[in-house]
Amino acid sequence: MEDRSCQVLFPCSSSSVDHGLSGDQAQCAAETNTSSEAERHKGKKKREREPRFAFQTRSQVDILDDGYRWRKYGQKAVKNNPFPRSYYKCTQEGCRVKKQVQRLSGDEQVVVTTYQGVHTHPVDKPSDNFHHMLTQMHIFPPF
DNA sequence: CGATTTTGACCAGCGC
DNA sequence: GCGCTGGTCAAAATCG
């Protein structure tokens, strides 16, 4: 299904690209965005800081099979990106993990996958090195 | 028949 | 206050 040539370029690090990668940068910026969050930390519902993990892979298919079941719940086109961004949700009951997938503008071979939340259940499909790689890369930045 | 995808509309947050 | 962008939901359509 998916290519095994999925190589991680870099985790959610500081993107130095201003134009063309506004989407990716926006994701990272949202995590470090403290101005609005710190301002609203009182009164309303507190926004739980769900860990975000973004990485890029080189694959010909948008949907990377990580062993989990995902249900697509939306698709929006981002600015400066000819390719639309897809929104997926884990179908596991109780597992409110979300995932976003989008391609890089200009480089359709590069797919940016952003995971939001943590899986509380094991993989539904074993024997998958991809998931193993993800688990190994479970990074939770101190935001 | 059920689960999932698809597309449009709606809403919220931020910038100006 | 309005407009823009991004994110989510919902109903219909489609696939298996």
mmCIF file of C-alpha atoms (C1' of nucleotides) in Angstrom:
data_model
loop_
_atom_site.group_PDB
_atom_site.id
_atom_site.type_symbol
_atom_site.label_atom_id
_atom_site.label_comp_id
_atom_site.label_asym_id
_atom_site.label_seq_id
_atom_site.Cartn_x
_atom_site.Cartn_y
_atom_site.Cartn_z
ATOM 1 C CA MET A 1 0.000 0.000 0.000
ATOM 2 C CA GLU A 2 2.296 2.660 1.197
ATOM 3 C CA ASP A 3 5.880 2.960 0.255
ATOM 4 C CA ARG A 4 8.461 1.730 2.648
ATOM 5 C CA SER A 5 10.653 4.639 1.709
ATOM 6 C CA CYS A 6 9.164 6.714 4.451
ATOM 7 C CA GLN A 7 12.041 8.588 5.916
ATOM 8 C CA VAL A 8 11.572 11.117 8.619
ATOM 9 C CA LEU A 9 13.110 14.384 7.671
ATOM 10 C CA PHE A 10 12.634 16.231 10.943
ATOM 11 C CA PRO A 11 10.206 16.385 13.827
ATOM 12 C CA CYS A 12 8.300 19.481 14.778
ATOM 13 C CA SER A 13 11.226 21.798 14.743
ATOM 14 C CA SER A 14 11.486 25.434 13.896
ATOM 15 C CA SER A 15 10.652 25.856 10.276
ATOM 16 C CA SER A 16 12.600 28.662 8.791
ATOM 17 C CA VAL A 17 10.422 28.880 5.749
ATOM 18 C CA ASP A 18 8.046 31.785 5.694
ATOM 19 C CA HIS A 19 6.243 31.354 2.448
ATOM 20 C CA GLY A 20 5.114 28.085 1.080
ATOM 21 C CA LEU A 21 5.158 26.358 4.439
ATOM 22 C CA SER A 22 2.748 28.575 6.229
ATOM 23 C CA GLY A 23 0.693 25.559 7.161
ATOM 24 C CA ASP A 24 3.505 23.685 8.824
ATOM 25 C CA GLN A 25 4.704 26.740 10.546
ATOM 26 C CA ALA A 26 1.246 27.509 11.768
ATOM 27 C CA GLN A 27 1.105 24.143 13.483
ATOM 28 C CA CYS A 28 4.347 24.666 15.308
ATOM 29 C CA ALA A 29 3.389 28.217 16.068
ATOM 30 C CA ALA A 30 0.134 27.086 17.588
ATOM 31 C CA GLU A 31 2.019 24.971 20.082
ATOM 32 C CA THR A 32 4.305 27.752 21.109
ATOM 33 C CA ASN A 33 1.533 30.266 20.902
ATOM 34 C CA THR A 34 1.347 31.517 24.435
ATOM 35 C CA SER A 35 0.003 34.982 23.901
ATOM 36 C CA SER A 36 -3.609 33.984 23.355
ATOM 37 C CA GLU A 37 -3.516 30.821 25.441
ATOM 38 C CA ALA A 38 -1.961 32.437 28.452
ATOM 39 C CA GLU A 39 -4.474 35.184 28.148
ATOM 40 C CA ARG A 40 -7.440 32.857 28.241
ATOM 41 C CA HIS A 41 -6.205 30.510 30.922
ATOM 42 C CA LYS A 42 -8.858 31.774 33.267
ATOM 43 C CA GLY A 43 -12.603 31.777 33.115
ATOM 44 C CA LYS A 44 -13.447 29.691 30.082
ATOM 45 C CA LYS A 45 -12.718 26.075 29.465
ATOM 46 C CA LYS A 46 -9.067 25.382 29.803
ATOM 47 C CA ARG A 47 -7.574 24.128 26.635
ATOM 48 C CA GLU A 48 -5.799 20.921 27.417
ATOM 49 C CA ARG A 49 -2.389 20.889 25.890
ATOM 50 C CA GLU A 50 -2.480 17.855 23.688
ATOM 51 C CA PRO A 51 0.904 16.857 22.434
ATOM 52 C CA ARG A 52 1.457 17.551 18.808
ATOM 53 C CA PHE A 53 3.896 15.683 16.749
ATOM 54 C CA ALA A 54 4.593 16.672 13.193
ATOM 55 C CA PHE A 55 6.966 14.951 10.842
ATOM 56 C CA GLN A 56 7.555 14.699 7.144
ATOM 57 C CA THR A 57 7.794 11.578 5.093
ATOM 58 C CA ARG A 58 8.588 10.820 1.541
ATOM 59 C CA SER A 59 5.789 8.755 0.142
ATOM 60 C CA GLN A 60 3.666 8.615 -2.942
ATOM 61 C CA VAL A 61 0.495 8.097 -0.947
ATOM 62 C CA ASP A 62 -1.056 10.591 1.424
ATOM 63 C CA ILE A 63 -2.455 8.052 3.830
ATOM 64 C CA LEU A 64 0.320 6.375 5.741
ATOM 65 C CA ASP A 65 -0.740 3.122 7.347
ATOM 66 C CA ASP A 66 0.440 3.344 10.910
ATOM 67 C CA GLY A 67 -1.712 0.460 12.073
ATOM 68 C CA TYR A 68 -4.592 2.564 13.362
ATOM 69 C CA ARG A 69 -7.984 3.152 11.870
ATOM 70 C CA TRP A 70 -8.645 6.692 10.730
ATOM 71 C CA ARG A 71 -11.840 8.321 9.620
ATOM 72 C CA LYS A 72 -11.577 11.365 7.423
ATOM 73 C CA TYR A 73 -13.732 14.182 8.759
ATOM 74 C CA GLY A 74 -12.688 17.113 6.683
ATOM 75 C CA GLN A 75 -10.535 18.578 4.006
ATOM 76 C CA LYS A 76 -9.524 22.176 3.614
ATOM 77 C CA ALA A 77 -7.225 24.000 1.291
ATOM 78 C CA VAL A 78 -4.546 26.047 2.972
ATOM 79 C CA LYS A 79 -3.031 29.192 1.569
ATOM 80 C CA ASN A 80 0.237 29.021 -0.277
ATOM 81 C CA ASN A 81 -0.407 25.358 -0.832
ATOM 82 C CA PRO A 82 -1.904 23.975 -4.017
ATOM 83 C CA PHE A 83 -2.622 20.746 -2.172
ATOM 84 C CA PRO A 84 -5.444 20.444 0.322
ATOM 85 C CA ARG A 85 -5.011 19.362 3.923
ATOM 86 C CA SER A 86 -6.891 16.325 5.147
ATOM 87 C CA TYR A 87 -8.184 15.861 8.675
ATOM 88 C CA TYR A 88 -8.448 12.397 10.170
ATOM 89 C CA LYS A 89 -9.749 11.105 13.464
ATOM 90 C CA CYS A 90 -9.073 7.817 15.189
ATOM 91 C CA THR A 91 -12.125 5.583 14.986
ATOM 92 C CA GLN A 92 -11.262 3.981 18.294
ATOM 93 C CA GLU A 93 -13.868 4.745 20.896
ATOM 94 C CA GLY A 94 -12.321 6.859 23.591
ATOM 95 C CA CYS A 95 -9.358 7.594 21.426
ATOM 96 C CA ARG A 96 -9.741 11.181 20.337
ATOM 97 C CA VAL A 97 -6.486 11.302 18.478
ATOM 98 C CA LYS A 98 -6.489 13.512 15.454
ATOM 99 C CA LYS A 99 -4.235 13.522 12.477
ATOM 100 C CA GLN A 100 -3.581 15.992 9.722
ATOM 101 C CA VAL A 101 -2.008 15.199 6.423
ATOM 102 C CA GLN A 102 -0.840 17.637 3.819
ATOM 103 C CA ARG A 103 1.664 17.759 1.034
ATOM 104 C CA LEU A 104 4.366 20.309 0.602
ATOM 105 C CA SER A 105 3.790 22.937 -2.001
ATOM 106 C CA GLY A 106 5.938 22.175 -4.938
ATOM 107 C CA ASP A 107 7.032 18.831 -3.597
ATOM 108 C CA GLU A 108 4.167 16.462 -3.916
ATOM 109 C CA GLN A 109 6.455 13.657 -2.856
ATOM 110 C CA VAL A 110 6.813 15.052 0.621
ATOM 111 C CA VAL A 111 3.909 14.472 2.949
ATOM 112 C CA VAL A 112 3.571 16.275 6.243
ATOM 113 C CA THR A 113 1.753 14.268 8.874
ATOM 114 C CA THR A 114 0.745 15.868 12.134
ATOM 115 C CA TYR A 115 -0.472 13.760 15.036
ATOM 116 C CA GLN A 116 -2.460 15.340 17.832
ATOM 117 C CA GLY A 117 -3.041 13.474 21.083
ATOM 118 C CA VAL A 118 -1.864 10.083 22.223
ATOM 119 C CA HIS A 119 -3.151 6.626 21.473
ATOM 120 C CA THR A 120 -4.333 4.786 24.530
ATOM 121 C CA HIS A 121 -4.906 1.584 22.658
ATOM 122 C CA PRO A 122 -2.474 -0.737 20.966
ATOM 123 C CA VAL A 123 -2.197 -0.980 17.240
ATOM 124 C CA ASP A 124 -4.948 -2.801 15.496
ATOM 125 C CA LYS A 125 -2.590 -4.063 12.903
ATOM 126 C CA PRO A 126 0.609 -5.655 14.178
ATOM 127 C CA SER A 127 3.720 -6.319 12.188
ATOM 128 C CA ASP A 128 4.082 -2.770 11.114
ATOM 129 C CA ASN A 129 7.477 -1.200 11.318
ATOM 130 C CA PHE A 130 6.016 2.167 10.614
ATOM 131 C CA HIS A 131 4.146 2.264 13.871
ATOM 132 C CA HIS A 132 7.217 1.051 15.646
ATOM 133 C CA MET A 133 9.098 3.952 14.241
ATOM 134 C CA LEU A 134 6.420 6.367 15.396
ATOM 135 C CA THR A 135 6.398 4.940 18.884
ATOM 136 C CA GLN A 136 10.097 5.289 19.009
ATOM 137 C CA MET A 137 9.767 8.878 17.973
ATOM 138 C CA HIS A 138 7.128 9.704 20.523
ATOM 139 C CA ILE A 139 8.334 13.132 21.314
ATOM 140 C CA PHE A 140 6.551 15.419 23.723
ATOM 141 C CA PRO A 141 8.029 18.864 23.515
ATOM 142 C CA PRO A 142 7.943 20.803 26.798
ATOM 143 C CA PHE A 143 5.447 23.385 25.694
ATOM 144 C "C1'" DC B 1 -26.381 -2.785 5.217
ATOM 145 C "C1'" DG B 2 -22.676 -0.590 7.468
ATOM 146 C "C1'" DA B 3 -18.766 2.105 7.519
ATOM 147 C "C1'" DT B 4 -16.340 5.556 5.352
ATOM 148 C "C1'" DT B 5 -15.576 9.366 2.075
ATOM 149 C "C1'" DT B 6 -16.973 13.653 0.088
ATOM 150 C "C1'" DT B 7 -18.395 18.252 -0.157
ATOM 151 C "C1'" DG B 8 -20.446 22.486 1.716
ATOM 152 C "C1'" DA B 9 -21.617 25.255 5.450
ATOM 153 C "C1'" DC B 10 -20.790 26.968 9.957
ATOM 154 C "C1'" DC B 11 -18.000 28.638 13.626
ATOM 155 C "C1'" DA B 12 -14.087 30.357 16.233
ATOM 156 C "C1'" DG B 13 -9.712 32.785 16.678
ATOM 157 C "C1'" DC B 14 -6.625 36.358 15.036
ATOM 158 C "C1'" DG B 15 -5.244 40.396 12.432
ATOM 159 C "C1'" DC B 16 -6.089 44.750 10.776
ATOM 160 C "C1'" DG C 1 -16.113 45.564 13.707
ATOM 161 C "C1'" DC C 2 -15.103 43.085 9.597
ATOM 162 C "C1'" DG C 3 -12.558 39.820 6.951
ATOM 163 C "C1'" DC C 4 -9.507 35.996 6.507
ATOM 164 C "C1'" DT C 5 -7.880 31.452 7.539
ATOM 165 C "C1'" DG C 6 -8.258 27.219 9.653
ATOM 166 C "C1'" DG C 7 -10.903 23.541 11.977
ATOM 167 C "C1'" DT C 8 -15.051 20.799 12.759
ATOM 168 C "C1'" DC C 9 -19.649 19.007 11.852
ATOM 169 C "C1'" DA C 10 -23.241 17.184 9.128
ATOM 170 C "C1'" DA C 11 -25.816 15.115 5.295
ATOM 171 C "C1'" DA C 12 -25.478 12.687 1.147
ATOM 172 C "C1'" DA C 13 -22.974 9.610 -1.732
ATOM 173 C "C1'" DT C 14 -20.037 5.653 -2.382
ATOM 174 C "C1'" DC C 15 -17.620 1.356 -1.626
ATOM 175 C "C1'" DG C 16 -17.134 -3.249 0.289
#
